[in-house]
Amino acid sequence: MSFFSQHPLARQALDILDRRAQWSPTLEKIIARYDGAPEDLQLALKEQMEETLVDLASLIDRMPDAPIGLIMARRLSLLDCFYTRATKKGAAGSEFWNPLEESFPDFSEEGEDAHFYTASERFPASDIVKKWSKEHLQ
């Protein structure tokens, strides 16, 4: 079941922003990349995603000409999920999961135990998340 079918406020916010067709596939992809991660991380990500969209929808009322795409890219780069790391042992040593490039199930598909931990810096870094978001949120 999709994120937007389970979170009507997020879906309504996308409709207000007139971005459902453009943004929902990318936002669904981000959320799906955390499938199999600890449940509290998945829940927090969904809550933050919904809050972000509702905030942007309320902003558009006050500032109709606001650069919504740029603001969304910035807000995505600030999501707490990017503080969470997953590592596993690989042939060449430790491998780090990049949630912008692959899903957690793909990262851990070889049956290797992935270790989750929280870091003090985001990964990928905020500037990379912003750039990725700008490219994927048309």
Short mmCIF file of C-alpha atoms in Angstrom, two decimals:
data_model
loop_
_atom_site.label_atom_id
_atom_site.label_comp_id
_atom_site.label_asym_id
_atom_site.label_seq_id
_atom_site.Cartn_x
_atom_site.Cartn_y
_atom_site.Cartn_z
CA MET A 1 0.00 0.00 0.00
CA SER A 2 1.37 3.39 -0.94
CA PHE A 3 2.36 6.10 1.49
CA PHE A 4 -0.15 8.54 -0.01
CA SER A 5 -3.06 6.11 0.25
CA GLN A 6 -2.29 5.69 3.97
CA HIS A 7 -1.65 9.39 4.64
CA PRO A 8 -4.54 11.46 3.29
CA LEU A 9 -3.12 14.73 4.65
CA ALA A 10 0.05 14.23 2.62
CA ARG A 11 -2.03 13.43 -0.47
CA GLN A 12 -4.19 16.54 0.06
CA ALA A 13 -1.08 18.66 0.50
CA LEU A 14 0.30 17.42 -2.83
CA ASP A 15 -3.03 18.28 -4.44
CA ILE A 16 -2.92 21.80 -2.97
CA LEU A 17 0.64 22.15 -4.27
CA ASP A 18 -0.52 20.74 -7.63
CA ARG A 19 2.46 18.37 -7.53
CA ARG A 20 0.93 14.91 -7.04
CA ALA A 21 1.87 13.58 -10.49
CA GLN A 22 5.37 15.04 -10.41
CA TRP A 23 6.40 14.39 -6.80
CA SER A 24 4.57 11.32 -5.55
CA PRO A 25 6.75 8.74 -7.41
CA THR A 26 9.96 10.26 -6.03
CA LEU A 27 8.63 10.65 -2.49
CA GLU A 28 7.25 7.10 -2.56
CA LYS A 29 10.68 5.92 -3.71
CA ILE A 30 12.43 7.62 -0.78
CA ILE A 31 10.02 6.04 1.70
CA ALA A 32 10.25 2.61 0.04
CA ARG A 33 14.03 2.67 0.26
CA TYR A 34 13.66 2.39 4.04
CA ASP A 35 11.52 -0.79 3.88
CA GLY A 36 13.13 -3.35 6.16
CA ALA A 37 14.82 -0.66 8.26
CA PRO A 38 13.86 -0.39 11.94
CA GLU A 39 10.16 0.37 12.22
CA ASP A 40 10.65 3.50 14.33
CA LEU A 41 12.85 4.95 11.57
CA GLN A 42 10.22 4.17 8.93
CA LEU A 43 7.45 5.72 11.03
CA ALA A 44 9.47 8.86 11.77
CA LEU A 45 10.27 9.29 8.07
CA LYS A 46 6.60 9.03 7.10
CA GLU A 47 5.58 11.50 9.80
CA GLN A 48 8.26 13.99 8.75
CA MET A 49 7.33 13.62 5.08
CA GLU A 50 3.69 14.35 5.88
CA GLU A 51 4.62 17.35 8.07
CA THR A 52 6.85 18.73 5.33
CA LEU A 53 4.12 18.50 2.70
CA VAL A 54 1.48 20.03 4.98
CA ASP A 55 3.86 22.89 5.86
CA LEU A 56 4.52 23.56 2.18
CA ALA A 57 0.80 23.51 1.39
CA SER A 58 0.16 26.12 4.07
CA LEU A 59 3.07 28.20 2.77
CA ILE A 60 1.63 28.33 -0.73
CA ASP A 61 -1.43 30.16 0.65
CA ARG A 62 0.75 32.91 2.07
CA MET A 63 3.34 32.99 -0.72
CA PRO A 64 1.81 31.75 -3.98
CA ASP A 65 4.99 32.49 -5.95
CA ALA A 66 7.32 30.71 -3.52
CA PRO A 67 9.88 28.41 -5.17
CA ILE A 68 8.19 25.26 -3.86
CA GLY A 69 10.58 22.87 -5.59
CA LEU A 70 13.62 24.50 -4.02
CA ILE A 71 11.98 24.65 -0.61
CA MET A 72 11.01 20.97 -0.86
CA ALA A 73 14.57 20.01 -1.83
CA ARG A 74 15.88 21.86 1.23
CA ARG A 75 13.30 20.28 3.53
CA LEU A 76 14.09 16.78 2.24
CA SER A 77 17.78 17.38 2.93
CA LEU A 78 16.89 18.05 6.58
CA LEU A 79 15.00 14.80 7.19
CA ASP A 80 16.26 12.94 10.26
CA CYS A 81 16.44 9.65 8.35
CA PHE A 82 19.73 10.79 6.79
CA TYR A 83 21.40 10.61 10.22
CA THR A 84 20.83 6.85 10.26
CA ARG A 85 23.55 4.70 8.76
CA ALA A 86 23.53 1.07 7.75
CA THR A 87 26.76 -0.81 7.23
CA LYS A 88 27.65 -4.36 6.36
CA LYS A 89 30.83 -6.30 5.81
CA GLY A 90 31.76 -6.58 2.16
CA ALA A 91 34.62 -8.20 0.27
CA ALA A 92 36.59 -4.95 0.43
CA GLY A 93 35.65 -4.08 4.02
CA SER A 94 32.71 -2.11 5.38
CA GLU A 95 30.06 -1.00 2.90
CA PHE A 96 27.75 1.92 3.63
CA TRP A 97 24.13 2.14 2.50
CA ASN A 98 23.20 5.19 0.42
CA PRO A 99 19.40 5.53 0.54
CA LEU A 100 19.41 7.85 -2.48
CA GLU A 101 20.94 5.14 -4.65
CA GLU A 102 19.48 1.86 -3.38
CA SER A 103 16.82 0.47 -1.13
CA PHE A 104 17.69 -1.10 2.18
CA PRO A 105 16.37 -4.51 1.01
CA ASP A 106 18.72 -4.33 -2.00
CA PHE A 107 21.63 -3.30 0.23
CA SER A 108 21.05 -6.20 2.60
CA GLU A 109 19.89 -8.79 0.04
CA GLU A 110 22.93 -11.01 0.28
CA GLY A 111 21.86 -12.02 3.76
CA GLU A 112 24.62 -10.02 5.38
CA ASP A 113 23.74 -8.55 8.74
CA ALA A 114 23.41 -4.82 8.39
CA HIS A 115 24.23 -2.75 11.42
CA PHE A 116 22.24 0.46 12.00
CA TYR A 117 23.52 3.38 14.00
CA THR A 118 22.87 7.09 14.31
CA ALA A 119 25.61 9.49 13.29
CA SER A 120 26.17 13.17 14.05
CA GLU A 121 26.24 14.12 10.34
CA ARG A 122 23.83 13.35 7.53
CA PHE A 123 24.64 10.76 4.87
CA PRO A 124 24.44 11.60 2.11
CA ALA A 125 25.37 15.16 3.03
CA SER A 126 22.65 17.83 2.84
CA ASP A 127 24.04 19.40 -0.32
CA ILE A 128 23.92 16.04 -2.11
CA VAL A 129 20.35 15.38 -0.95
CA LYS A 130 19.35 18.86 -2.17
CA LYS A 131 20.95 18.29 -5.57
CA TRP A 132 19.36 14.84 -5.88
CA SER A 133 15.97 16.28 -4.88
CA LYS A 134 16.18 19.12 -7.40
CA GLU A 135 16.96 16.61 -10.14
CA HIS A 136 14.16 14.22 -9.16
CA LEU A 137 11.40 16.65 -8.13
CA GLN A 138 10.45 18.38 -11.37
#
